[in-house]
Short mmCIF file of C-alpha atoms in Angstrom, two decimals:
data_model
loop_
_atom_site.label_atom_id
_atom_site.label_comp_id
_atom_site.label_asym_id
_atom_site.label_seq_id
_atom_site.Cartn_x
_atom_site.Cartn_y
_atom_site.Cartn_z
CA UNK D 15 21.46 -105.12 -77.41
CA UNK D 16 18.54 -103.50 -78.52
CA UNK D 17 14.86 -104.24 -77.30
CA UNK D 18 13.94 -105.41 -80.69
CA UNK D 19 16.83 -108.03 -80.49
CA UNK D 20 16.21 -108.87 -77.08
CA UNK D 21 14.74 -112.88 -76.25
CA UNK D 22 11.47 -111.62 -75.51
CA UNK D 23 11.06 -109.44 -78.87
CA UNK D 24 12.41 -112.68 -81.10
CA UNK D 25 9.68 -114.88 -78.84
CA UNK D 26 7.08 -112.57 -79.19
CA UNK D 27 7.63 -112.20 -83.00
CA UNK D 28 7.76 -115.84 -83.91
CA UNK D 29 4.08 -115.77 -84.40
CA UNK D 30 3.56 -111.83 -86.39
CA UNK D 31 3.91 -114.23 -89.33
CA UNK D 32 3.13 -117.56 -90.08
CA UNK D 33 3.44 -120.07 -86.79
CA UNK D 34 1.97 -119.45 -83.54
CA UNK D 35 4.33 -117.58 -81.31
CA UNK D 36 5.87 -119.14 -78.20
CA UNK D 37 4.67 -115.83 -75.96
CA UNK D 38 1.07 -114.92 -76.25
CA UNK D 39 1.89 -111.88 -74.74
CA UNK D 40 5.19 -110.26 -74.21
CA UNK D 41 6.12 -107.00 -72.91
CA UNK D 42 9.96 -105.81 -72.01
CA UNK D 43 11.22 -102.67 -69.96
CA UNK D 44 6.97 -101.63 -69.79
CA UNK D 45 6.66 -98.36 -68.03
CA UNK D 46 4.08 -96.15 -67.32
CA UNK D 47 3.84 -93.00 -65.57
CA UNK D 48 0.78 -91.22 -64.85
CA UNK D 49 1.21 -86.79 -65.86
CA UNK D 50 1.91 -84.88 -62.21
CA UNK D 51 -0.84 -83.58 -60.69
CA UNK D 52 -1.08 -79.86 -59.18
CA UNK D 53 -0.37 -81.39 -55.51
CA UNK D 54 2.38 -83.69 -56.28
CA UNK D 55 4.66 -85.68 -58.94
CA UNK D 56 3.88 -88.22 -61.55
CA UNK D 57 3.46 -91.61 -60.10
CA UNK D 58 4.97 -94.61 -61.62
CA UNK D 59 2.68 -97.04 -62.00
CA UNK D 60 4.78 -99.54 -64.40
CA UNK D 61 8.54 -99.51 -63.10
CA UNK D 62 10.83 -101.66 -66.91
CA UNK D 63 8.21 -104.77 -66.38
CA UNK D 64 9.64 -107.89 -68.40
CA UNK D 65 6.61 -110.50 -68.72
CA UNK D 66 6.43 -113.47 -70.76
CA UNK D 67 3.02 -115.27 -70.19
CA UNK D 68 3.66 -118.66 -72.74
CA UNK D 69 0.91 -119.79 -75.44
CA UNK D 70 -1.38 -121.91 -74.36
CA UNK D 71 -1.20 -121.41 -70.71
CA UNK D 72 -3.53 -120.16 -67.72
CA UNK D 73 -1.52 -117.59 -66.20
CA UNK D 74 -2.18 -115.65 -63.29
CA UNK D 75 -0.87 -112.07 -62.54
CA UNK D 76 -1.32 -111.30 -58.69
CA UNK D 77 -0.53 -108.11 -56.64
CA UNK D 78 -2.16 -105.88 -53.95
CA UNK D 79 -4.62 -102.82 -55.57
CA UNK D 80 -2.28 -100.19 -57.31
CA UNK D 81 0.40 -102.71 -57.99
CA UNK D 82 -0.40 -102.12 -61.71
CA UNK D 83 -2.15 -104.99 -62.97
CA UNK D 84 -4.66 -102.83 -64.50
CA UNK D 85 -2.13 -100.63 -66.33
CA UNK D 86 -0.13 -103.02 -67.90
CA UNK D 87 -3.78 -104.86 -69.34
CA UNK D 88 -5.06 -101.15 -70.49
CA UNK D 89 -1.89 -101.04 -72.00
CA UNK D 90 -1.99 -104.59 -73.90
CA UNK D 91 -5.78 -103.58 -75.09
CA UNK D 92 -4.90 -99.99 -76.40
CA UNK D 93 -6.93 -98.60 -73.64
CA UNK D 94 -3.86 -96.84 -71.70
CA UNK D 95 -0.35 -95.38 -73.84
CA UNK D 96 2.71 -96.93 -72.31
CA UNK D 97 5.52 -94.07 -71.37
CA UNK D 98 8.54 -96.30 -72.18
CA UNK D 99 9.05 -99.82 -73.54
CA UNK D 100 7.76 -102.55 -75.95
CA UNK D 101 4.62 -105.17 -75.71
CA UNK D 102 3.49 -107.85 -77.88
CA UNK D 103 0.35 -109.23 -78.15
CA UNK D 104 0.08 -112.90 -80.09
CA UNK D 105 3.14 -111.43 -81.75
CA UNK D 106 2.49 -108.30 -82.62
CA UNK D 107 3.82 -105.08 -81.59
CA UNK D 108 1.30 -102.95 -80.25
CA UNK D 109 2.88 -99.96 -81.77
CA UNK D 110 3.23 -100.95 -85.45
CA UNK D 111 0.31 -102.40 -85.78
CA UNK D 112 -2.15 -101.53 -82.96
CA UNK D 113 -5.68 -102.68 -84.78
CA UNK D 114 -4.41 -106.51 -85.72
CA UNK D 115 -3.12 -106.39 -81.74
CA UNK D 116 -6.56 -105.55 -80.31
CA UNK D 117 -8.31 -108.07 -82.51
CA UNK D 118 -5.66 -111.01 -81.06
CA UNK D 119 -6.88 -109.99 -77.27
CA UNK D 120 -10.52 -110.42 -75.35
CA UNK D 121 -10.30 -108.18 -72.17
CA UNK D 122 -12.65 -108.78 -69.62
CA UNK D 123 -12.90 -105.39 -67.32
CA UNK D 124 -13.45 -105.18 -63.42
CA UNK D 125 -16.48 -102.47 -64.02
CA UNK D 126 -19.92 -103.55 -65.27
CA UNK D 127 -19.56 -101.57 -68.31
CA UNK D 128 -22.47 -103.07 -70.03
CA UNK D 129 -25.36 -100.98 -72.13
CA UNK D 130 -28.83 -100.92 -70.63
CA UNK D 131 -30.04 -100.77 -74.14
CA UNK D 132 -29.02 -103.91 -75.46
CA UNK D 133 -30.43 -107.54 -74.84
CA UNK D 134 -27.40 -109.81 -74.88
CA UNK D 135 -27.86 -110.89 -77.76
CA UNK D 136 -28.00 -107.46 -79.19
CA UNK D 137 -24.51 -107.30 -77.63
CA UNK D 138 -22.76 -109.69 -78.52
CA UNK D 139 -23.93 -109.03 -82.45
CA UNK D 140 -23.00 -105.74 -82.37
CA UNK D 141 -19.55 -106.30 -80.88
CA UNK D 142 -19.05 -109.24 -83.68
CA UNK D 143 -19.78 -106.38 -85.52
CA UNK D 144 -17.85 -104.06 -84.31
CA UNK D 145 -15.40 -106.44 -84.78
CA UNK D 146 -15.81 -107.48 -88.43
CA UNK D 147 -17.04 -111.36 -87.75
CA UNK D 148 -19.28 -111.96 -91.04
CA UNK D 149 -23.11 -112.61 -89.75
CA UNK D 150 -22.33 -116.38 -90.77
CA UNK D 151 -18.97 -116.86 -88.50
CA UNK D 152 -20.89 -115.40 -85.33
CA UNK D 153 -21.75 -117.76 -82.77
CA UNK D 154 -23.69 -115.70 -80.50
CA UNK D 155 -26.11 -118.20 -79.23
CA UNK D 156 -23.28 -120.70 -77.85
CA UNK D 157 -21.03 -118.51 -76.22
CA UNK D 158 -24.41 -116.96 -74.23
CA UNK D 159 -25.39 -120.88 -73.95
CA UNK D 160 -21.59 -122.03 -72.61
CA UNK D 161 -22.38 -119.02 -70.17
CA UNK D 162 -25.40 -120.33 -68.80
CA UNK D 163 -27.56 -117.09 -70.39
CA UNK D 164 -29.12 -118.70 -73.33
CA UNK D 165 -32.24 -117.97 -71.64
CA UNK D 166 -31.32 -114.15 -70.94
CA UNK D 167 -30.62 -113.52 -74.51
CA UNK D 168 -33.88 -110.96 -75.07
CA UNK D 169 -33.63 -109.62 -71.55
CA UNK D 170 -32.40 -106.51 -70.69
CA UNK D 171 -29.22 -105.81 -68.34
CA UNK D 172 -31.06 -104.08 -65.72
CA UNK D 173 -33.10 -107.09 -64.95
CA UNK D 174 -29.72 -109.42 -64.86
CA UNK D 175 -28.33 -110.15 -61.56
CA UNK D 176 -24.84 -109.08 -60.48
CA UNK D 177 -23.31 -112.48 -61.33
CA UNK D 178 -25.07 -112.28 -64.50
CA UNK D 179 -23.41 -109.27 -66.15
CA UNK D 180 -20.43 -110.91 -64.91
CA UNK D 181 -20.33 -113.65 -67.32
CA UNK D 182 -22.21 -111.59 -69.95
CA UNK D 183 -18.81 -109.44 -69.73
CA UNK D 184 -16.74 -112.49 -70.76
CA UNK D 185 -19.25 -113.48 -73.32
CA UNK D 186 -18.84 -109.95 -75.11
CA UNK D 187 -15.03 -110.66 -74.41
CA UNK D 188 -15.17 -113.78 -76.72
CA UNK D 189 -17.18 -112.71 -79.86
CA UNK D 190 -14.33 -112.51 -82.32
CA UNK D 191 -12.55 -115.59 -81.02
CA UNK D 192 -9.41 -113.57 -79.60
CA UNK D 193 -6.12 -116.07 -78.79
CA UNK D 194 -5.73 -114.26 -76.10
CA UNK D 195 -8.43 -113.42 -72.94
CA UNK D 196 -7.68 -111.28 -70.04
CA UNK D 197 -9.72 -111.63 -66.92
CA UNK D 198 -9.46 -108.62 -64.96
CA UNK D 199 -10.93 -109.48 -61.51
CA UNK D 200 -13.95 -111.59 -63.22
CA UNK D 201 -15.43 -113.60 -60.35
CA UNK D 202 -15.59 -110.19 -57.97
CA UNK D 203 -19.40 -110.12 -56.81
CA UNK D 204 -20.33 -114.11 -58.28
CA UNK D 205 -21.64 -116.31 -56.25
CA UNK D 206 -19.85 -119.76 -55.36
CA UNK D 207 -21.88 -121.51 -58.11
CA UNK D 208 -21.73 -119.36 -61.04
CA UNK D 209 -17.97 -119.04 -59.59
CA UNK D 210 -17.34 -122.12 -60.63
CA UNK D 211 -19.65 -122.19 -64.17
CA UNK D 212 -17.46 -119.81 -65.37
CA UNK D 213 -14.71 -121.59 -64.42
CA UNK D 214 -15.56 -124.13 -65.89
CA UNK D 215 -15.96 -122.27 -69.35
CA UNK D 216 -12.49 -120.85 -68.68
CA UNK D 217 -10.59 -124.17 -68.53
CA UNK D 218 -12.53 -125.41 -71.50
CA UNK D 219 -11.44 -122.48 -73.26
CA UNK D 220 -8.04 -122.71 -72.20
CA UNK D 221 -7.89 -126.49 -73.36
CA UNK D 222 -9.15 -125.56 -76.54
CA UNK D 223 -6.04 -123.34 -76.93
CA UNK D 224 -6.61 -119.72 -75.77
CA UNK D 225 -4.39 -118.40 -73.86
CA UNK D 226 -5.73 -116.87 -70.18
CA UNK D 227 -4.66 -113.89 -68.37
CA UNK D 228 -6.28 -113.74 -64.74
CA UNK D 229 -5.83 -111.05 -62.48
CA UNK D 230 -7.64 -111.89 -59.06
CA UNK D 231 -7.52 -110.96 -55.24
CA UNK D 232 -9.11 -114.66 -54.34
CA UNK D 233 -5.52 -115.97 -54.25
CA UNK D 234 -7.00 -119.90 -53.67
CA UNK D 235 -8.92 -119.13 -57.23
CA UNK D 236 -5.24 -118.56 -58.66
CA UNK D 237 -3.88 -121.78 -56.93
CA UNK D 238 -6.24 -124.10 -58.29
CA UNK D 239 -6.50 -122.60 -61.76
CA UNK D 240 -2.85 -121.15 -62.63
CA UNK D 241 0.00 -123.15 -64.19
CA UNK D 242 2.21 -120.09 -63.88
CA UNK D 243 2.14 -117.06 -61.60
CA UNK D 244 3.71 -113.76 -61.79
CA UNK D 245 3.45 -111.06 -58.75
CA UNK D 246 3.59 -107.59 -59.32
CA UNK D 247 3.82 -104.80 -56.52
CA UNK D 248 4.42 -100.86 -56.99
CA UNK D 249 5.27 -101.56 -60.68
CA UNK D 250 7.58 -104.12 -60.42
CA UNK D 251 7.77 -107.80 -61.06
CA UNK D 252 8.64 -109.95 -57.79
CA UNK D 253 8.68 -113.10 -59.46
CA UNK D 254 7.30 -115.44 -62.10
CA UNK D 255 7.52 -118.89 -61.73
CA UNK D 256 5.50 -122.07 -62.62
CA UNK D 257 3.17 -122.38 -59.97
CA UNK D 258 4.71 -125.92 -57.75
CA UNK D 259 7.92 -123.33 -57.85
CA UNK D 260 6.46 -120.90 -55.96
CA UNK D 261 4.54 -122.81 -53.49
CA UNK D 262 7.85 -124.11 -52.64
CA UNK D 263 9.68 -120.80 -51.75
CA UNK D 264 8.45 -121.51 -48.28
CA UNK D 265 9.71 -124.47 -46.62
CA UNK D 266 7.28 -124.87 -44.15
CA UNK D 267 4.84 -127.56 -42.57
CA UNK D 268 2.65 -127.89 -39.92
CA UNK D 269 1.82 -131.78 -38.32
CA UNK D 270 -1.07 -131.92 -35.93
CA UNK D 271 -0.97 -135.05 -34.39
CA UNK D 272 -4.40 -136.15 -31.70
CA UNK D 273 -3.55 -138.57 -29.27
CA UNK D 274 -5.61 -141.29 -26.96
CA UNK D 275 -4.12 -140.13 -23.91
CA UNK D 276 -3.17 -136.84 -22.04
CA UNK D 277 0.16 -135.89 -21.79
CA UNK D 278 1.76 -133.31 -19.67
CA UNK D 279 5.25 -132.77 -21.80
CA UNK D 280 6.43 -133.40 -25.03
CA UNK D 281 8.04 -136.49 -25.54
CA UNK D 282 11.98 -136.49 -25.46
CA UNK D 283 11.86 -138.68 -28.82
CA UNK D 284 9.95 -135.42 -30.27
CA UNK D 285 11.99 -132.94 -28.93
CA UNK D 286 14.15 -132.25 -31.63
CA UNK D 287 11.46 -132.11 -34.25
CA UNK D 288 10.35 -128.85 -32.48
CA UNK D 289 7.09 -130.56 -30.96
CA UNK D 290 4.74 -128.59 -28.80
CA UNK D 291 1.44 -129.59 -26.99
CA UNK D 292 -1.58 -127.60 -27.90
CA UNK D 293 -3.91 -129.44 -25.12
CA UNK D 294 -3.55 -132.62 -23.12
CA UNK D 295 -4.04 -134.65 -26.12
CA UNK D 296 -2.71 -132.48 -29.06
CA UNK D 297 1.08 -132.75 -30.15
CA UNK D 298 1.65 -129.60 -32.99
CA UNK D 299 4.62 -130.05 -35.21
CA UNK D 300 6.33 -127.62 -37.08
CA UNK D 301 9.23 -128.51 -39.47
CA UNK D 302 10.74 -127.74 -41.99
CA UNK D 303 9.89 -130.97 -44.68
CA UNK D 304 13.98 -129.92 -46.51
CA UNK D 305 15.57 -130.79 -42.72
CA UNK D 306 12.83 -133.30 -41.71
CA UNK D 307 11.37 -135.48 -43.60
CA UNK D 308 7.93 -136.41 -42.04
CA UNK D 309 8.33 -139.99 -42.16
CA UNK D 310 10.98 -139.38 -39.61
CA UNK D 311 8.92 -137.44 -37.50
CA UNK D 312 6.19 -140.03 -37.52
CA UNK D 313 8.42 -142.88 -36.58
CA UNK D 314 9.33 -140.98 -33.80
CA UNK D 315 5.75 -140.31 -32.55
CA UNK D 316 5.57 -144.83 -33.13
CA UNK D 317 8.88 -145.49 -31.03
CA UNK D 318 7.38 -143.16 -27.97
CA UNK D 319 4.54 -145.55 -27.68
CA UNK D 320 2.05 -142.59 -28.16
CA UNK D 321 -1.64 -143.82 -29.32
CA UNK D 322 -2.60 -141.59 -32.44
CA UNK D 323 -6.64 -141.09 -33.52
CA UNK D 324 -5.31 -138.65 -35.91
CA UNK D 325 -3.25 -136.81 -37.82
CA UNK D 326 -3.69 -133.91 -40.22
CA UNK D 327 -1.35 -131.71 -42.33
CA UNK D 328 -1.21 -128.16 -43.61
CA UNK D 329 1.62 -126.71 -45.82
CA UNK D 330 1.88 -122.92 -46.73
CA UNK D 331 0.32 -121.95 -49.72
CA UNK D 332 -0.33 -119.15 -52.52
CA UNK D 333 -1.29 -116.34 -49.81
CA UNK D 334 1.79 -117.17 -47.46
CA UNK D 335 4.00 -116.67 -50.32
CA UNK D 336 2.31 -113.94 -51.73
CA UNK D 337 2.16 -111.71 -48.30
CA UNK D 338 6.27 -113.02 -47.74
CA UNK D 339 7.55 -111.70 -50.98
CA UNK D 340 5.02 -108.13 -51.05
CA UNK D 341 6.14 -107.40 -47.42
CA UNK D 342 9.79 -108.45 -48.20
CA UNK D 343 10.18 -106.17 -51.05
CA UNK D 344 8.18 -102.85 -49.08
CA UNK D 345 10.52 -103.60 -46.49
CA UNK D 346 13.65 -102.81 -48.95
CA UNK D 347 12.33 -99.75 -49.99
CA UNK D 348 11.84 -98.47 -46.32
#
């Protein structure tokens, strides 16, 4: 089977004509090597990526620095020529019809690549511009409003804060109303607050129907906003999965349990559950919640007669399973 017949190609090209397609990005067998240079080989920086990231859906693509998430997004804007392979973009192939695939995608960069010359709203008309939006389809002053730099719009970038040319990045992003917008690393340098003003924008976005591509190394940023996840590391896909799917790889809890009294050894009914004291009055119980199911556990702390003042929980999460499956696969290339 060719890659044109391939599942991915047919999803990606549901939408090239007509209908909206079912992958708002698609790319299959994606590889990218970077020319040798005069002390060593090429490098391989995509290794035959398949990556489906589904209309409609906040989707997150994690992995260490040089894991190539910034190659295969060069690659979806035009900015970067893929060595091997096939990518979609809102169903179109990149390669037949490159122009109508750039206009389908917003990229947001890592770098502050903004003009000194330019008020905002300088910017953001000459990218509609640049773009082809007529005067009367622009809507310059509410995407710089939905930003929170309505008030910046006449003031030059030198005099914006950090934060500032942060969002005024995604604002240029969003001029010609792209179905698709990639976030490459948006929040890096943004303050807790505007952190979460731009988040904000990005799940109203996202409910409105564009589809969101977030590349980030705050992994708790990704938990909270992804549906589905994809990790990438030296080129190659680990996994994909729906979010609740991956959190679940590890099977692993943690029960803290404070007690009213001191004890000087576990109790026998807690033995079995793995149970270890952390002080006089704290039990710490590890488990496994597939083998033991917690309400177990605590009806075994009840029949030992043990006064509790409190319990608290804590479950692995993104980062565990992110550092598990990068360290598992660098071990198997050892």
């Amino acid at each position: 089977m060719t890659l044109a017949d391939s599942p991915i190609a047919r999803a990606a090209r549901s939408g090239a004509a007509g209908p909206a397609p079912d992958a708002a990005v698609a790319v299959q067998d994606l590889t990218k090597v970077y020319a040798a240079k005069a002390s060593g080989g090429g490098r391989k920086a995509l290794d035959a990526v398949d990556l489906v990231v589904p209309r409609g859906s906040l989707f997150g693509l994690l992995g260490p620095n040089g894991a190539g998430k910034s190659t295969l997004i060069n690659i979806l804007a035009g900015l970067v020529l893929k060595t091997a392979g096939k990518a979609w973009v809102w169903g179109i192939d990149i390669d037949r019809d490159p122009r109508t695939a750039r206009a389908a995608i917003g990229v947001v960069p890592q770098e502050l690549n903004i003009d000194p010359f330019f008020t905002p709203r300088a910017l953001l008309e000459l990218q509609a511009g640049m773009y082809g939006v007529p005067a009367a389809e622009r809507r310059t002053m509410a995407i710089l409003s939905a930003l929170g730099l309505a008030d910046k719009a006449e003031a030059y970038p030198r005099t914006l804060s950090g934060g500032m040319r942060r969002r005024l990045l995604v604002a240029k992003a969003m001029v010609h109303a792209p179905p698709v917008l990639v976030l490459d690393e948006p929040t890096a340098g943004v303050d807790i607050e505007l952190r979460q003003q731009l988040w904000s924008y990005v799940r109203d976005l996202n409910r409105d129907g564009t589809t969101v591509l977030l590349t980030t190394h705050y992994l708790e940023e990704a938990e909270q906003l992804c549906e589905r996840i994809a990790i990438i590391d030296r080129g190659r896909v680990l996994c994909c999965e729906a979010k609740d799917a991956l959190l679940q790889r590890i099977d692993a809890k943690e029960l803290t349990v404070q007690l009213g009294v001191d004890l000087g050894a576990v109790p026998g009914a807690l033995m079995p559950f793995g149970a270890t004291l952390a002080g006089p009055r704290k039990l710490v119980i590890r488990y496994k919640p597939s083998a033991a199911p917690v309400g177990a556990i605590l009806a075994a702390i009840q029949a030992s007669g043990l006064p509790v003042v409190d319990v608290t929980t804590s479950e692995s999460d993104l980062e565990d399973v992110f550092l598990q499956l990068t360290r598992a696969a660098r071990d198997g290339t050892r």
